[in-house]
Amino acid sequence: MMGGNMQGMMKQMQKMQKQMQAEQAELEATEFVGVAPSDMVKVTFTGDRKLKDVVIAPAIVDPDDVDTLQDMLVVAINDAMTKIDDQTAQTMGKYTRGLGF
């Protein structure tokens, strides 16, 4: 009797693992756009944190004020990372909730 229950539980675990892997792959392929104020800088990352694109508004490019551009890049990159972290927690968190991690 116990063997049948264990086999069913193993099948359920395998199904959940496949589903988790599929959702992880989808998350890694998703693009996340981080922006600085007024969209002066936009960066695009994939869910696996690979930088795909950087767009800098010409208005922010000032050779006498490189610090502002650098600050805008930091803000946009941090914004994208936060979005990735939030989506990862939302998508993958359902698999770890209640497991004591």
JSON list of C-alpha atoms in Angstrom, two decimals:
[
{"chain": "A", "resi": 1, "resn": "MET", "atom": "CA", "xyz": [0.00, 0.00, 0.00]},
{"chain": "A", "resi": 2, "resn": "MET", "atom": "CA", "xyz": [2.79, 2.38, 0.91]},
{"chain": "A", "resi": 3, "resn": "GLY", "atom": "CA", "xyz": [4.68, 1.66, -2.35]},
{"chain": "A", "resi": 4, "resn": "GLY", "atom": "CA", "xyz": [1.81, 2.90, -4.53]},
{"chain": "A", "resi": 5, "resn": "ASN", "atom": "CA", "xyz": [1.55, 6.12, -2.57]},
{"chain": "A", "resi": 6, "resn": "MET", "atom": "CA", "xyz": [5.30, 6.66, -2.79]},
{"chain": "A", "resi": 7, "resn": "GLN", "atom": "CA", "xyz": [5.27, 6.05, -6.55]},
{"chain": "A", "resi": 8, "resn": "GLY", "atom": "CA", "xyz": [2.48, 8.60, -6.99]},
{"chain": "A", "resi": 9, "resn": "MET", "atom": "CA", "xyz": [4.39, 11.11, -4.91]},
{"chain": "A", "resi": 10, "resn": "MET", "atom": "CA", "xyz": [7.53, 10.55, -7.00]},
{"chain": "A", "resi": 11, "resn": "LYS", "atom": "CA", "xyz": [5.58, 11.13, -10.23]},
{"chain": "A", "resi": 12, "resn": "GLN", "atom": "CA", "xyz": [4.16, 14.32, -8.78]},
{"chain": "A", "resi": 13, "resn": "MET", "atom": "CA", "xyz": [7.65, 15.50, -7.78]},
{"chain": "A", "resi": 14, "resn": "GLN", "atom": "CA", "xyz": [9.00, 14.77, -11.29]},
{"chain": "A", "resi": 15, "resn": "LYS", "atom": "CA", "xyz": [6.11, 16.70, -12.84]},
{"chain": "A", "resi": 16, "resn": "MET", "atom": "CA", "xyz": [6.75, 19.64, -10.52]},
{"chain": "A", "resi": 17, "resn": "GLN", "atom": "CA", "xyz": [10.48, 19.55, -11.35]},
{"chain": "A", "resi": 18, "resn": "LYS", "atom": "CA", "xyz": [9.77, 19.66, -15.10]},
{"chain": "A", "resi": 19, "resn": "GLN", "atom": "CA", "xyz": [7.34, 22.52, -14.60]},
{"chain": "A", "resi": 20, "resn": "MET", "atom": "CA", "xyz": [9.87, 24.39, -12.47]},
{"chain": "A", "resi": 21, "resn": "GLN", "atom": "CA", "xyz": [12.59, 23.94, -15.12]},
{"chain": "A", "resi": 22, "resn": "ALA", "atom": "CA", "xyz": [10.26, 25.18, -17.86]},
{"chain": "A", "resi": 23, "resn": "GLU", "atom": "CA", "xyz": [9.29, 28.25, -15.84]},
{"chain": "A", "resi": 24, "resn": "GLN", "atom": "CA", "xyz": [12.96, 28.95, -15.04]},
{"chain": "A", "resi": 25, "resn": "ALA", "atom": "CA", "xyz": [13.85, 28.78, -18.74]},
{"chain": "A", "resi": 26, "resn": "GLU", "atom": "CA", "xyz": [10.98, 31.11, -19.60]},
{"chain": "A", "resi": 27, "resn": "LEU", "atom": "CA", "xyz": [12.04, 33.52, -16.89]},
{"chain": "A", "resi": 28, "resn": "GLU", "atom": "CA", "xyz": [15.63, 33.53, -18.15]},
{"chain": "A", "resi": 29, "resn": "ALA", "atom": "CA", "xyz": [14.44, 34.35, -21.69]},
{"chain": "A", "resi": 30, "resn": "THR", "atom": "CA", "xyz": [12.19, 37.20, -20.53]},
{"chain": "A", "resi": 31, "resn": "GLU", "atom": "CA", "xyz": [13.50, 40.72, -21.11]},
{"chain": "A", "resi": 32, "resn": "PHE", "atom": "CA", "xyz": [13.49, 43.27, -18.30]},
{"chain": "A", "resi": 33, "resn": "VAL", "atom": "CA", "xyz": [13.90, 46.98, -18.98]},
{"chain": "A", "resi": 34, "resn": "GLY", "atom": "CA", "xyz": [15.37, 49.20, -16.31]},
{"chain": "A", "resi": 35, "resn": "VAL", "atom": "CA", "xyz": [14.94, 52.94, -16.63]},
{"chain": "A", "resi": 36, "resn": "ALA", "atom": "CA", "xyz": [16.42, 56.04, -15.11]},
{"chain": "A", "resi": 37, "resn": "PRO", "atom": "CA", "xyz": [14.29, 59.14, -14.45]},
{"chain": "A", "resi": 38, "resn": "SER", "atom": "CA", "xyz": [12.64, 60.62, -17.55]},
{"chain": "A", "resi": 39, "resn": "ASP", "atom": "CA", "xyz": [13.76, 57.57, -19.54]},
{"chain": "A", "resi": 40, "resn": "MET", "atom": "CA", "xyz": [17.16, 59.22, -20.04]},
{"chain": "A", "resi": 41, "resn": "VAL", "atom": "CA", "xyz": [18.81, 55.80, -19.80]},
{"chain": "A", "resi": 42, "resn": "LYS", "atom": "CA", "xyz": [17.21, 52.43, -20.52]},
{"chain": "A", "resi": 43, "resn": "VAL", "atom": "CA", "xyz": [18.91, 49.08, -20.12]},
{"chain": "A", "resi": 44, "resn": "THR", "atom": "CA", "xyz": [17.56, 45.72, -21.17]},
{"chain": "A", "resi": 45, "resn": "PHE", "atom": "CA", "xyz": [18.57, 42.50, -19.44]},
{"chain": "A", "resi": 46, "resn": "THR", "atom": "CA", "xyz": [17.38, 38.95, -19.81]},
{"chain": "A", "resi": 47, "resn": "GLY", "atom": "CA", "xyz": [16.12, 37.13, -16.74]},
{"chain": "A", "resi": 48, "resn": "ASP", "atom": "CA", "xyz": [19.49, 35.42, -16.39]},
{"chain": "A", "resi": 49, "resn": "ARG", "atom": "CA", "xyz": [21.02, 38.88, -15.89]},
{"chain": "A", "resi": 50, "resn": "LYS", "atom": "CA", "xyz": [22.70, 39.26, -19.29]},
{"chain": "A", "resi": 51, "resn": "LEU", "atom": "CA", "xyz": [22.83, 42.82, -20.62]},
{"chain": "A", "resi": 52, "resn": "LYS", "atom": "CA", "xyz": [21.24, 43.02, -24.08]},
{"chain": "A", "resi": 53, "resn": "ASP", "atom": "CA", "xyz": [20.90, 46.72, -24.78]},
{"chain": "A", "resi": 54, "resn": "VAL", "atom": "CA", "xyz": [21.68, 50.20, -23.49]},
{"chain": "A", "resi": 55, "resn": "VAL", "atom": "CA", "xyz": [19.85, 53.27, -24.79]},
{"chain": "A", "resi": 56, "resn": "ILE", "atom": "CA", "xyz": [21.10, 56.70, -23.74]},
{"chain": "A", "resi": 57, "resn": "ALA", "atom": "CA", "xyz": [19.13, 59.84, -24.58]},
{"chain": "A", "resi": 58, "resn": "PRO", "atom": "CA", "xyz": [21.38, 62.38, -26.33]},
{"chain": "A", "resi": 59, "resn": "ALA", "atom": "CA", "xyz": [20.20, 65.06, -23.89]},
{"chain": "A", "resi": 60, "resn": "ILE", "atom": "CA", "xyz": [21.97, 63.33, -21.00]},
{"chain": "A", "resi": 61, "resn": "VAL", "atom": "CA", "xyz": [25.31, 63.14, -22.81]},
{"chain": "A", "resi": 62, "resn": "ASP", "atom": "CA", "xyz": [27.39, 66.06, -21.57]},
{"chain": "A", "resi": 63, "resn": "PRO", "atom": "CA", "xyz": [31.18, 65.72, -21.68]},
{"chain": "A", "resi": 64, "resn": "ASP", "atom": "CA", "xyz": [31.40, 68.17, -18.78]},
{"chain": "A", "resi": 65, "resn": "ASP", "atom": "CA", "xyz": [29.02, 66.13, -16.62]},
{"chain": "A", "resi": 66, "resn": "VAL", "atom": "CA", "xyz": [29.90, 62.45, -16.96]},
{"chain": "A", "resi": 67, "resn": "ASP", "atom": "CA", "xyz": [28.88, 61.86, -13.34]},
{"chain": "A", "resi": 68, "resn": "THR", "atom": "CA", "xyz": [25.19, 62.35, -14.13]},
{"chain": "A", "resi": 69, "resn": "LEU", "atom": "CA", "xyz": [25.33, 59.81, -16.96]},
{"chain": "A", "resi": 70, "resn": "GLN", "atom": "CA", "xyz": [27.08, 57.33, -14.71]},
{"chain": "A", "resi": 71, "resn": "ASP", "atom": "CA", "xyz": [24.46, 57.87, -12.00]},
{"chain": "A", "resi": 72, "resn": "MET", "atom": "CA", "xyz": [21.66, 57.34, -14.53]},
{"chain": "A", "resi": 73, "resn": "LEU", "atom": "CA", "xyz": [23.24, 54.07, -15.67]},
{"chain": "A", "resi": 74, "resn": "VAL", "atom": "CA", "xyz": [23.44, 52.83, -12.08]},
{"chain": "A", "resi": 75, "resn": "VAL", "atom": "CA", "xyz": [19.78, 53.72, -11.47]},
{"chain": "A", "resi": 76, "resn": "ALA", "atom": "CA", "xyz": [18.62, 51.99, -14.67]},
{"chain": "A", "resi": 77, "resn": "ILE", "atom": "CA", "xyz": [20.69, 48.86, -14.01]},
{"chain": "A", "resi": 78, "resn": "ASN", "atom": "CA", "xyz": [19.50, 48.61, -10.42]},
{"chain": "A", "resi": 79, "resn": "ASP", "atom": "CA", "xyz": [15.91, 49.08, -11.61]},
{"chain": "A", "resi": 80, "resn": "ALA", "atom": "CA", "xyz": [16.28, 46.16, -14.04]},
{"chain": "A", "resi": 81, "resn": "MET", "atom": "CA", "xyz": [17.88, 43.94, -11.38]},
{"chain": "A", "resi": 82, "resn": "THR", "atom": "CA", "xyz": [15.04, 44.69, -8.97]},
{"chain": "A", "resi": 83, "resn": "LYS", "atom": "CA", "xyz": [12.49, 43.75, -11.64]},
{"chain": "A", "resi": 84, "resn": "ILE", "atom": "CA", "xyz": [14.33, 40.49, -12.32]},
{"chain": "A", "resi": 85, "resn": "ASP", "atom": "CA", "xyz": [14.53, 39.67, -8.60]},
{"chain": "A", "resi": 86, "resn": "ASP", "atom": "CA", "xyz": [10.83, 40.46, -8.06]},
{"chain": "A", "resi": 87, "resn": "GLN", "atom": "CA", "xyz": [9.71, 38.35, -11.01]},
{"chain": "A", "resi": 88, "resn": "THR", "atom": "CA", "xyz": [12.03, 35.50, -10.00]},
{"chain": "A", "resi": 89, "resn": "ALA", "atom": "CA", "xyz": [10.64, 35.52, -6.46]},
{"chain": "A", "resi": 90, "resn": "GLN", "atom": "CA", "xyz": [7.08, 35.58, -7.78]},
{"chain": "A", "resi": 91, "resn": "THR", "atom": "CA", "xyz": [7.63, 32.84, -10.37]},
{"chain": "A", "resi": 92, "resn": "MET", "atom": "CA", "xyz": [9.92, 30.48, -8.51]},
{"chain": "A", "resi": 93, "resn": "GLY", "atom": "CA", "xyz": [8.82, 31.25, -4.96]},
{"chain": "A", "resi": 94, "resn": "LYS", "atom": "CA", "xyz": [5.79, 29.01, -5.26]},
{"chain": "A", "resi": 95, "resn": "TYR", "atom": "CA", "xyz": [8.15, 26.03, -5.43]},
{"chain": "A", "resi": 96, "resn": "THR", "atom": "CA", "xyz": [10.02, 26.88, -2.25]},
{"chain": "A", "resi": 97, "resn": "ARG", "atom": "CA", "xyz": [7.19, 28.27, -0.12]},
{"chain": "A", "resi": 98, "resn": "GLY", "atom": "CA", "xyz": [6.69, 26.14, 2.93]},
{"chain": "A", "resi": 99, "resn": "LEU", "atom": "CA", "xyz": [9.88, 24.14, 2.47]},
{"chain": "A", "resi": 100, "resn": "GLY", "atom": "CA", "xyz": [11.81, 26.01, 5.14]},
{"chain": "A", "resi": 101, "resn": "PHE", "atom": "CA", "xyz": [14.31, 27.70, 2.80]}
]
